[in-house]
CSV table of N, CA and C in Angstrom, one decimal:
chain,number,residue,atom,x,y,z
A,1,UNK,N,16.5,6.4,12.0
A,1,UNK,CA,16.4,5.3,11.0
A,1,UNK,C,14.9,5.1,10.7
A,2,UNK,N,14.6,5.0,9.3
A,2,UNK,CA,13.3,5.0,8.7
A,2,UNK,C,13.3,3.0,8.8
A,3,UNK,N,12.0,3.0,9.3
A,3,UNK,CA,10.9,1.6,9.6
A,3,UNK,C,9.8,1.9,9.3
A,4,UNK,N,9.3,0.7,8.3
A,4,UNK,CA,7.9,0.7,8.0
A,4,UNK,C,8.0,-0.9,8.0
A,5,UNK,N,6.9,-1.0,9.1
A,5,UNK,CA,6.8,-2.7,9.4
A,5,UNK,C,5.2,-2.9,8.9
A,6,UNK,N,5.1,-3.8,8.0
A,6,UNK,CA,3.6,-4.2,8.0
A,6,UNK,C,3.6,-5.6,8.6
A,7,UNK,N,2.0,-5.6,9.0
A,7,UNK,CA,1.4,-6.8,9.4
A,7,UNK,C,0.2,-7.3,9.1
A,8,UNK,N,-0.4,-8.3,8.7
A,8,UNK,CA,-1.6,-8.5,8.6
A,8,UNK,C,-2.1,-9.4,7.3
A,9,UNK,N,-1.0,-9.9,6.4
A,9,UNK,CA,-1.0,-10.5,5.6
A,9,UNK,C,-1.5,-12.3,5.6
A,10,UNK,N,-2.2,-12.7,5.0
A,10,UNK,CA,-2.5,-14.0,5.5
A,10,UNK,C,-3.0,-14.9,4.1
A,11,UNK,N,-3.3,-15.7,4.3
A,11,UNK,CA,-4.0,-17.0,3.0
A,11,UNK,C,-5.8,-16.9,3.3
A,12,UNK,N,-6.4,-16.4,2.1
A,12,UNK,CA,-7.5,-16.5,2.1
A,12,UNK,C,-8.3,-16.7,1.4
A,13,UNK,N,-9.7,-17.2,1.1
A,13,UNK,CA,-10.5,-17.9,0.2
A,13,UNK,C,-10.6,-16.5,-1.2
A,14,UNK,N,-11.4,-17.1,-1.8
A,14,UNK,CA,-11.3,-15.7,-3.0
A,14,UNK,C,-13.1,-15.3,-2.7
A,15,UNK,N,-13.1,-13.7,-2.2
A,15,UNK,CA,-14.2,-13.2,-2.0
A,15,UNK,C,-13.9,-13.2,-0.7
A,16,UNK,N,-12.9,-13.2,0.2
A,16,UNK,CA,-12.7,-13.0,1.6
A,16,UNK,C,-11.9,-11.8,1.6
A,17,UNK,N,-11.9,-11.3,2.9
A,17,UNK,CA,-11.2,-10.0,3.4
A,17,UNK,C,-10.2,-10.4,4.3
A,18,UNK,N,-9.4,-9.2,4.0
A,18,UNK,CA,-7.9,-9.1,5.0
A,18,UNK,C,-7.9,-7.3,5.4
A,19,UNK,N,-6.7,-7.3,6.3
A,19,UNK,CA,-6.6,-5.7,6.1
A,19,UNK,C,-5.3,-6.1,6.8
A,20,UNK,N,-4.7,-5.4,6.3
A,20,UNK,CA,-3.0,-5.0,6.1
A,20,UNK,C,-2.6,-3.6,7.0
A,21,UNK,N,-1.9,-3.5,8.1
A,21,UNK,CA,-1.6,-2.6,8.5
A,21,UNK,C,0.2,-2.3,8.6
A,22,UNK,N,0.6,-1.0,8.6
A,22,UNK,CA,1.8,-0.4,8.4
A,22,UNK,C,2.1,1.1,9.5
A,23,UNK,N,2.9,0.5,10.3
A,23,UNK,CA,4.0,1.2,11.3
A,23,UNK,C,4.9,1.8,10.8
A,24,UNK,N,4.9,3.2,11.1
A,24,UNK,CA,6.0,3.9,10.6
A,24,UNK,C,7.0,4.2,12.2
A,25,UNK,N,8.1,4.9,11.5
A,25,UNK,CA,8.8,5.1,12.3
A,25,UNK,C,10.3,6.1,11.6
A,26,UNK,N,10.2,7.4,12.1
A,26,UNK,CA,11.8,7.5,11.7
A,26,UNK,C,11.3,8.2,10.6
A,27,UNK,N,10.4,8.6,9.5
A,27,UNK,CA,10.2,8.8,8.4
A,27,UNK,C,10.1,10.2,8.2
A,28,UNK,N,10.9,10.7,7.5
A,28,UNK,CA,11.4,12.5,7.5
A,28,UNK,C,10.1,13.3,7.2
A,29,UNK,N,10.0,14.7,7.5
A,29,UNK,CA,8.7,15.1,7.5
A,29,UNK,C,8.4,15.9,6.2
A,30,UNK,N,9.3,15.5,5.2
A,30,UNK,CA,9.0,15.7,4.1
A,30,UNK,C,7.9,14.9,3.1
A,31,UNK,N,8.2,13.6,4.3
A,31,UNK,CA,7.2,12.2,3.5
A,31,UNK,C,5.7,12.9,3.8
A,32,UNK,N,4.5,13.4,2.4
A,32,UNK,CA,3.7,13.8,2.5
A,32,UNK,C,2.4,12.8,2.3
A,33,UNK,N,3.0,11.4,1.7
A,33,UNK,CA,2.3,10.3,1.4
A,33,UNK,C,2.4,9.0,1.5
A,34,UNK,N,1.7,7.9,2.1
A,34,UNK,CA,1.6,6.8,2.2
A,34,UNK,C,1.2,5.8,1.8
A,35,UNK,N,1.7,4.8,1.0
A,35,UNK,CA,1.1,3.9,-0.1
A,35,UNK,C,1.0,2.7,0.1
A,36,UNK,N,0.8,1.7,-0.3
A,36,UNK,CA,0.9,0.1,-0.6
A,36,UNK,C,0.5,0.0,-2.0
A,37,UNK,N,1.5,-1.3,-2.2
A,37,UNK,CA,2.3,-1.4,-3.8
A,37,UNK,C,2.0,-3.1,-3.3
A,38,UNK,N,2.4,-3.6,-4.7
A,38,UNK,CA,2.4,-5.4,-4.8
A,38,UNK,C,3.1,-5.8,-5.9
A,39,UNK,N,4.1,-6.9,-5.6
A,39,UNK,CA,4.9,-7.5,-5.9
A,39,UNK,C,4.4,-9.0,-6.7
A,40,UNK,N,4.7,-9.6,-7.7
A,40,UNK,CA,4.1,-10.9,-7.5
A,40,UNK,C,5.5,-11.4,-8.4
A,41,UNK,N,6.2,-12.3,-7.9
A,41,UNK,CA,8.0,-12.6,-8.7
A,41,UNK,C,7.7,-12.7,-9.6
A,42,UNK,N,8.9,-11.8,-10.6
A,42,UNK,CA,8.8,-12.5,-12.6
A,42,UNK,C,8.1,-11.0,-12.9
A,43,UNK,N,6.9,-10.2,-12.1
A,43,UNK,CA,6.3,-8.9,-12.6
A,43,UNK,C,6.7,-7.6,-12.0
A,44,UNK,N,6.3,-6.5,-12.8
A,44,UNK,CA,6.8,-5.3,-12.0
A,44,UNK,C,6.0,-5.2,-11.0
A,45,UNK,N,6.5,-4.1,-10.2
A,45,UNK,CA,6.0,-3.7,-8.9
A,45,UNK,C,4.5,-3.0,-9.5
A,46,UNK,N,3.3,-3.2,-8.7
A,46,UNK,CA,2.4,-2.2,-9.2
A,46,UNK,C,1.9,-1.7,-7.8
A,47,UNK,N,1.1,-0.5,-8.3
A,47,UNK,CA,0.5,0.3,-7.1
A,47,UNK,C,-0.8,-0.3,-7.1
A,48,UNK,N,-0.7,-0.3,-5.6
A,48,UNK,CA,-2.6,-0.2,-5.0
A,48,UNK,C,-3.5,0.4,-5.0
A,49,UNK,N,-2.8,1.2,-3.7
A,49,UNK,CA,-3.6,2.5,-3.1
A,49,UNK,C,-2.9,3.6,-2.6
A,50,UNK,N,-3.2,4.7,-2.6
A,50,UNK,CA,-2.1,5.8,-2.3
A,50,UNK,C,-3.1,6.7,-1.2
A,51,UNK,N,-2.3,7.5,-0.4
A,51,UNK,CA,-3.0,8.2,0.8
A,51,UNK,C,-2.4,9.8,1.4
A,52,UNK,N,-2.9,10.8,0.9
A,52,UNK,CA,-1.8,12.0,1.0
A,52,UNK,C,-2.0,12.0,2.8
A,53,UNK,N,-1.0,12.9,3.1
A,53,UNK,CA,-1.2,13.1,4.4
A,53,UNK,C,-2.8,14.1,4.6
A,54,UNK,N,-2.9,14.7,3.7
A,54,UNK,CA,-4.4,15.4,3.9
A,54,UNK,C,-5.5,14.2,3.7
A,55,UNK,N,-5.3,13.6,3.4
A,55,UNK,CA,-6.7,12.4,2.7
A,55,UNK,C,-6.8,11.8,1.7
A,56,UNK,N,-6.4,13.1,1.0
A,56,UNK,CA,-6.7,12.3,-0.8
A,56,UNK,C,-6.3,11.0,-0.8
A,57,UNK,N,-7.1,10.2,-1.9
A,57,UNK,CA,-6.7,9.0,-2.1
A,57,UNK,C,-6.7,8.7,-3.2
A,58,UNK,N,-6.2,7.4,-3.7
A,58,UNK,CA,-5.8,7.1,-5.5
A,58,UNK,C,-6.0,5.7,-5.3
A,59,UNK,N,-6.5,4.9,-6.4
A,59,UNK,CA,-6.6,3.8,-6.5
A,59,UNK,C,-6.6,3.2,-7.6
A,60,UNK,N,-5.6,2.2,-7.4
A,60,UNK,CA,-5.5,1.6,-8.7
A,60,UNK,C,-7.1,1.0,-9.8
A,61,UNK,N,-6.9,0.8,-10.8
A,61,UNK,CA,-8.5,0.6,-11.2
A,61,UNK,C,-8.8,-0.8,-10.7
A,62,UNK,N,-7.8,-1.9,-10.5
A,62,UNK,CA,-8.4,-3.2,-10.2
A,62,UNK,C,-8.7,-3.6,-8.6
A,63,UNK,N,-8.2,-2.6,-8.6
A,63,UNK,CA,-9.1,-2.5,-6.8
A,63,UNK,C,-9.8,-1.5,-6.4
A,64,UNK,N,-10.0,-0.5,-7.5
A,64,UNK,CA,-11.4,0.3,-6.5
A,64,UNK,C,-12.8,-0.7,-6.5
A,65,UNK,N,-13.4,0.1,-5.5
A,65,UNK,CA,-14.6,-0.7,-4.8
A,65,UNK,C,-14.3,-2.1,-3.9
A,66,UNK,N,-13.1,-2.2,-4.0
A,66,UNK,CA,-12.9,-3.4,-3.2
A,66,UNK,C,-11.9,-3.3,-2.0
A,67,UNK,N,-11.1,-2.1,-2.5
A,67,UNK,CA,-9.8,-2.2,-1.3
A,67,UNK,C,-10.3,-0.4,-1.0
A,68,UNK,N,-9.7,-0.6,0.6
A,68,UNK,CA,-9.7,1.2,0.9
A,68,UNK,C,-8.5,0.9,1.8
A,69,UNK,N,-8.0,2.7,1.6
A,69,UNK,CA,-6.9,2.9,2.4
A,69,UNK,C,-7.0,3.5,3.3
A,70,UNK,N,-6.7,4.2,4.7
A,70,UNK,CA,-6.8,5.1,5.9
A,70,UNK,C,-5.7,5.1,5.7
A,71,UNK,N,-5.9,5.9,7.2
A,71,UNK,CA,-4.2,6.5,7.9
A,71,UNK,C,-5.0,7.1,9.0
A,72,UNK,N,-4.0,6.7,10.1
A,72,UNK,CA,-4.2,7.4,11.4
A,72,UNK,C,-2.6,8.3,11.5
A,73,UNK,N,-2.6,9.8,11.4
A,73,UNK,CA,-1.8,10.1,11.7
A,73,UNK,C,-1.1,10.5,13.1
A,74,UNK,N,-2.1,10.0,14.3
A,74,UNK,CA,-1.7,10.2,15.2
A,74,UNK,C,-1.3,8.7,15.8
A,75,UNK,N,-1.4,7.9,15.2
A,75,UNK,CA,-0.6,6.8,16.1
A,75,UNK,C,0.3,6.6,14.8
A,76,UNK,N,0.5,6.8,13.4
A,76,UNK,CA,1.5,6.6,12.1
A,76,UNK,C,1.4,5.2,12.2
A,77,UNK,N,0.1,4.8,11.3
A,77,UNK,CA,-0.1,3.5,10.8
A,77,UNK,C,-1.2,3.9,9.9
A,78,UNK,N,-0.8,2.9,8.1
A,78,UNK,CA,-2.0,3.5,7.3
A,78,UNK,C,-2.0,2.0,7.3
A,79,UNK,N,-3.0,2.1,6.6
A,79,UNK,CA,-4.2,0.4,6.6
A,79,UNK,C,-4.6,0.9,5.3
A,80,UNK,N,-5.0,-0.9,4.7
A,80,UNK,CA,-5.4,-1.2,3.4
A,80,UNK,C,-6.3,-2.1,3.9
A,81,UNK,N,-7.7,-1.8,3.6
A,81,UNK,CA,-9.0,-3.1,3.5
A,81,UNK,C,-9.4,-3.4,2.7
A,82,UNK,N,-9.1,-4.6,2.4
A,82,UNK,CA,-9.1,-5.6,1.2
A,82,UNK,C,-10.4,-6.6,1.2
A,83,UNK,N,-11.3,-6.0,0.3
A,83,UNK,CA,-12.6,-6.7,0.8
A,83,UNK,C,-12.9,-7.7,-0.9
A,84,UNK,N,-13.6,-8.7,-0.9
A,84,UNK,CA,-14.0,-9.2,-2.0
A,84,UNK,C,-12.6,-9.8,-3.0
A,85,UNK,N,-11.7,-10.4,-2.1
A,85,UNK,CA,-10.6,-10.2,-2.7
A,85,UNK,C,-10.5,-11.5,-3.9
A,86,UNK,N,-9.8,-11.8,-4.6
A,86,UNK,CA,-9.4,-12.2,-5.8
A,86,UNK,C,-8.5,-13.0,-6.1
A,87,UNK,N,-8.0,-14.1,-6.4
A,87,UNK,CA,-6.8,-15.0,-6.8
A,87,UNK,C,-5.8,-13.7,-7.6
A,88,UNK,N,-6.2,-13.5,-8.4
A,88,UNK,CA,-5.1,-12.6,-8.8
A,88,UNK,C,-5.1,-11.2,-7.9
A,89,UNK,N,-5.0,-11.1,-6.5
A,89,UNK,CA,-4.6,-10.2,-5.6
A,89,UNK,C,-3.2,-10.6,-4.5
A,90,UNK,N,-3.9,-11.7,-5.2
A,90,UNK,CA,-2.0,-12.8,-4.5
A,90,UNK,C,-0.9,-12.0,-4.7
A,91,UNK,N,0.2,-11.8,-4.0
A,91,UNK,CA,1.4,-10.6,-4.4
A,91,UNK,C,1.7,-10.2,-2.4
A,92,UNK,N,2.9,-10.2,-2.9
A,92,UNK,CA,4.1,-9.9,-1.4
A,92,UNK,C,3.3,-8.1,-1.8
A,93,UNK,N,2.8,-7.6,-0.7
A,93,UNK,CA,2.0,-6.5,-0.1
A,93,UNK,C,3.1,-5.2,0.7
A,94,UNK,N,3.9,-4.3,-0.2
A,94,UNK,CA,4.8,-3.4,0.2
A,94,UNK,C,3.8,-2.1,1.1
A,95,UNK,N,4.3,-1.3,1.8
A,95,UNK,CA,4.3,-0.6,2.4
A,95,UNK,C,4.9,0.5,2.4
A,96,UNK,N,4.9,2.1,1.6
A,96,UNK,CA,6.0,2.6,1.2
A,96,UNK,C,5.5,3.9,1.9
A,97,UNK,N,6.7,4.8,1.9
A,97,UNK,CA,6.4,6.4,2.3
A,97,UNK,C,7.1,6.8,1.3
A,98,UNK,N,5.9,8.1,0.9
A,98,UNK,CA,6.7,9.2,-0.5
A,98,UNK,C,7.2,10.2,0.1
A,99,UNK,N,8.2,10.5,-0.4
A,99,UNK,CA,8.8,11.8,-0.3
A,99,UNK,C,8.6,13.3,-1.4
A,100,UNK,N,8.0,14.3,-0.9
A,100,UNK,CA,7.5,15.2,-1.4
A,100,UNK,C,6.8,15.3,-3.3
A,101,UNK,N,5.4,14.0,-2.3
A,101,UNK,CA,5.0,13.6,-3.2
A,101,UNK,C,4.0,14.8,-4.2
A,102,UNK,N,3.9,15.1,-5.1
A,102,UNK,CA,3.1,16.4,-6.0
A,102,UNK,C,2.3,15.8,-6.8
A,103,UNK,N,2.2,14.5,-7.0
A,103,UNK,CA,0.7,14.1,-7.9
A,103,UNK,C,0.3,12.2,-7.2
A,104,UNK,N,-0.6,12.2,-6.8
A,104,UNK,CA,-0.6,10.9,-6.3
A,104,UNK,C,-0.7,9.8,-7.4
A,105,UNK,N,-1.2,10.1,-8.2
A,105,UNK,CA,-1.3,9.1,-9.3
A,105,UNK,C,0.0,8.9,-10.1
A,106,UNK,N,0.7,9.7,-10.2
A,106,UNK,CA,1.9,9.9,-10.6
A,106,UNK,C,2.7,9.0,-9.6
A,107,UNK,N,3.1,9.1,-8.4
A,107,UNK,CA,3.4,8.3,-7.7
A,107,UNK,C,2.6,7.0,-7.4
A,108,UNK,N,1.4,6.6,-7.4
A,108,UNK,CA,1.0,5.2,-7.6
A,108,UNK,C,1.9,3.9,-8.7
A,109,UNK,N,2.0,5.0,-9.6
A,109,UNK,CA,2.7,4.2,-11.1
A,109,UNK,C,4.1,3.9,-10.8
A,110,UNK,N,4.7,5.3,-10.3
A,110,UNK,CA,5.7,5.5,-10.3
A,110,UNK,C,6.8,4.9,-9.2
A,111,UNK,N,6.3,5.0,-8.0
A,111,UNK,CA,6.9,5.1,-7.2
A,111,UNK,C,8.1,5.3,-6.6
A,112,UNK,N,8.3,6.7,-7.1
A,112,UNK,CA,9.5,7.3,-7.0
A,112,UNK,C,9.9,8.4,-5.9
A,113,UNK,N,11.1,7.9,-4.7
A,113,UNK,CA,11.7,8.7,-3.7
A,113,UNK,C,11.1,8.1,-2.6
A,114,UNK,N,10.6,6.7,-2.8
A,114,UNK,CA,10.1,6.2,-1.3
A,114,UNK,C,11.2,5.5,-0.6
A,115,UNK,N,10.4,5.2,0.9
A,115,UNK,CA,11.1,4.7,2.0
A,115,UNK,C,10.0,3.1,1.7
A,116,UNK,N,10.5,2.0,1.9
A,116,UNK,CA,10.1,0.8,1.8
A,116,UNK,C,9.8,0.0,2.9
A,117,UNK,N,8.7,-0.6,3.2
A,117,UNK,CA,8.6,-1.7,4.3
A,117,UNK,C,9.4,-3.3,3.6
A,118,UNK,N,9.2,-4.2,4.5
A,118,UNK,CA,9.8,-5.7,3.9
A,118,UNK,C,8.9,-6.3,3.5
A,119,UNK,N,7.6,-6.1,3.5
A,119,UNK,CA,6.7,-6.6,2.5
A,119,UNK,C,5.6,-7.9,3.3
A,120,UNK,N,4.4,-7.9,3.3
A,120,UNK,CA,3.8,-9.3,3.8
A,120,UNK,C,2.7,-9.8,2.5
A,121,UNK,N,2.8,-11.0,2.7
A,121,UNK,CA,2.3,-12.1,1.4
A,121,UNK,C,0.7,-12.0,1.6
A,122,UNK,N,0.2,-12.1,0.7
A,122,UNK,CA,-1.3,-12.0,0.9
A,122,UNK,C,-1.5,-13.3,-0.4
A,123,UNK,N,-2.3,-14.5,-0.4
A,123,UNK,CA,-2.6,-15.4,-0.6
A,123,UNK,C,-4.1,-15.4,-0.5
A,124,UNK,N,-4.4,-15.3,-2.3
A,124,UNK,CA,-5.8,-15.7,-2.2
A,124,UNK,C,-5.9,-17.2,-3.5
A,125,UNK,N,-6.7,-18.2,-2.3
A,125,UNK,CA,-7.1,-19.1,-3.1
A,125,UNK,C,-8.3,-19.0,-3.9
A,126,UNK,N,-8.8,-19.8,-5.2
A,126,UNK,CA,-9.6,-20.2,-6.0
A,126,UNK,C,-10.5,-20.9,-4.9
């Protein structure tokens, strides 16, 4: 059974930091990539940051310089640091694994053939 639990979601000033971490579990070894996506009700889903299992990384343009993503693949938890953050970074914070992902940017947008976490709220005040 595929689990992706994140944690680390909280209410913060604007220009404060968080960092969001995500537990896998169960996730077929075809999944070559690991992302976080954001939700905000009423909008589409958009991508963050993306994380191949080699390194590569992708970032959305409204968070580069401010958010970075890792991955430890020896304990299978990737992390998003969220630095300098923003009122409009407010949005339920998904957690996804790609499945035999072949362009990361393409899956940033797209996010097509993933496995889903339940999502944690990130809350930035003015």
């Amino acid at each position: 059974q595929v689990q992706l639990v994140e944690s680390g979601g909280g209410s913060v000033q604007a220009g404060g930091s968080l960092t969001l971490s995500c537990a896998r579990s169960g996730v077929p070894d075809v999944s070559n990539a690991m992302g976080w996506f954001r939700q905000v009700p009423g909008k589409e889903r958009e991508g963050v940051a993306v994380i191949s299992r080699g390194g590569n990384t992708y970032y959305a343009d409204s968070v580069k310089g401010r958010f970075a993503i890792s991955q430890d693949n020896a304990k299978k938890t990737v992390s998003l640091h969220m630095n300098n953050l923003k009122p409009d970074d407010t949005a339920m914070y998904y957690c996804a694994a790609g499945l035999e992902v072949t362009n990361l940017g393409r899956w940033l947008t797209s996010a097509d053939g993933s496995y889903w976490g339940q999502g944690t709220q990130v809350t930035v005040s003015s």
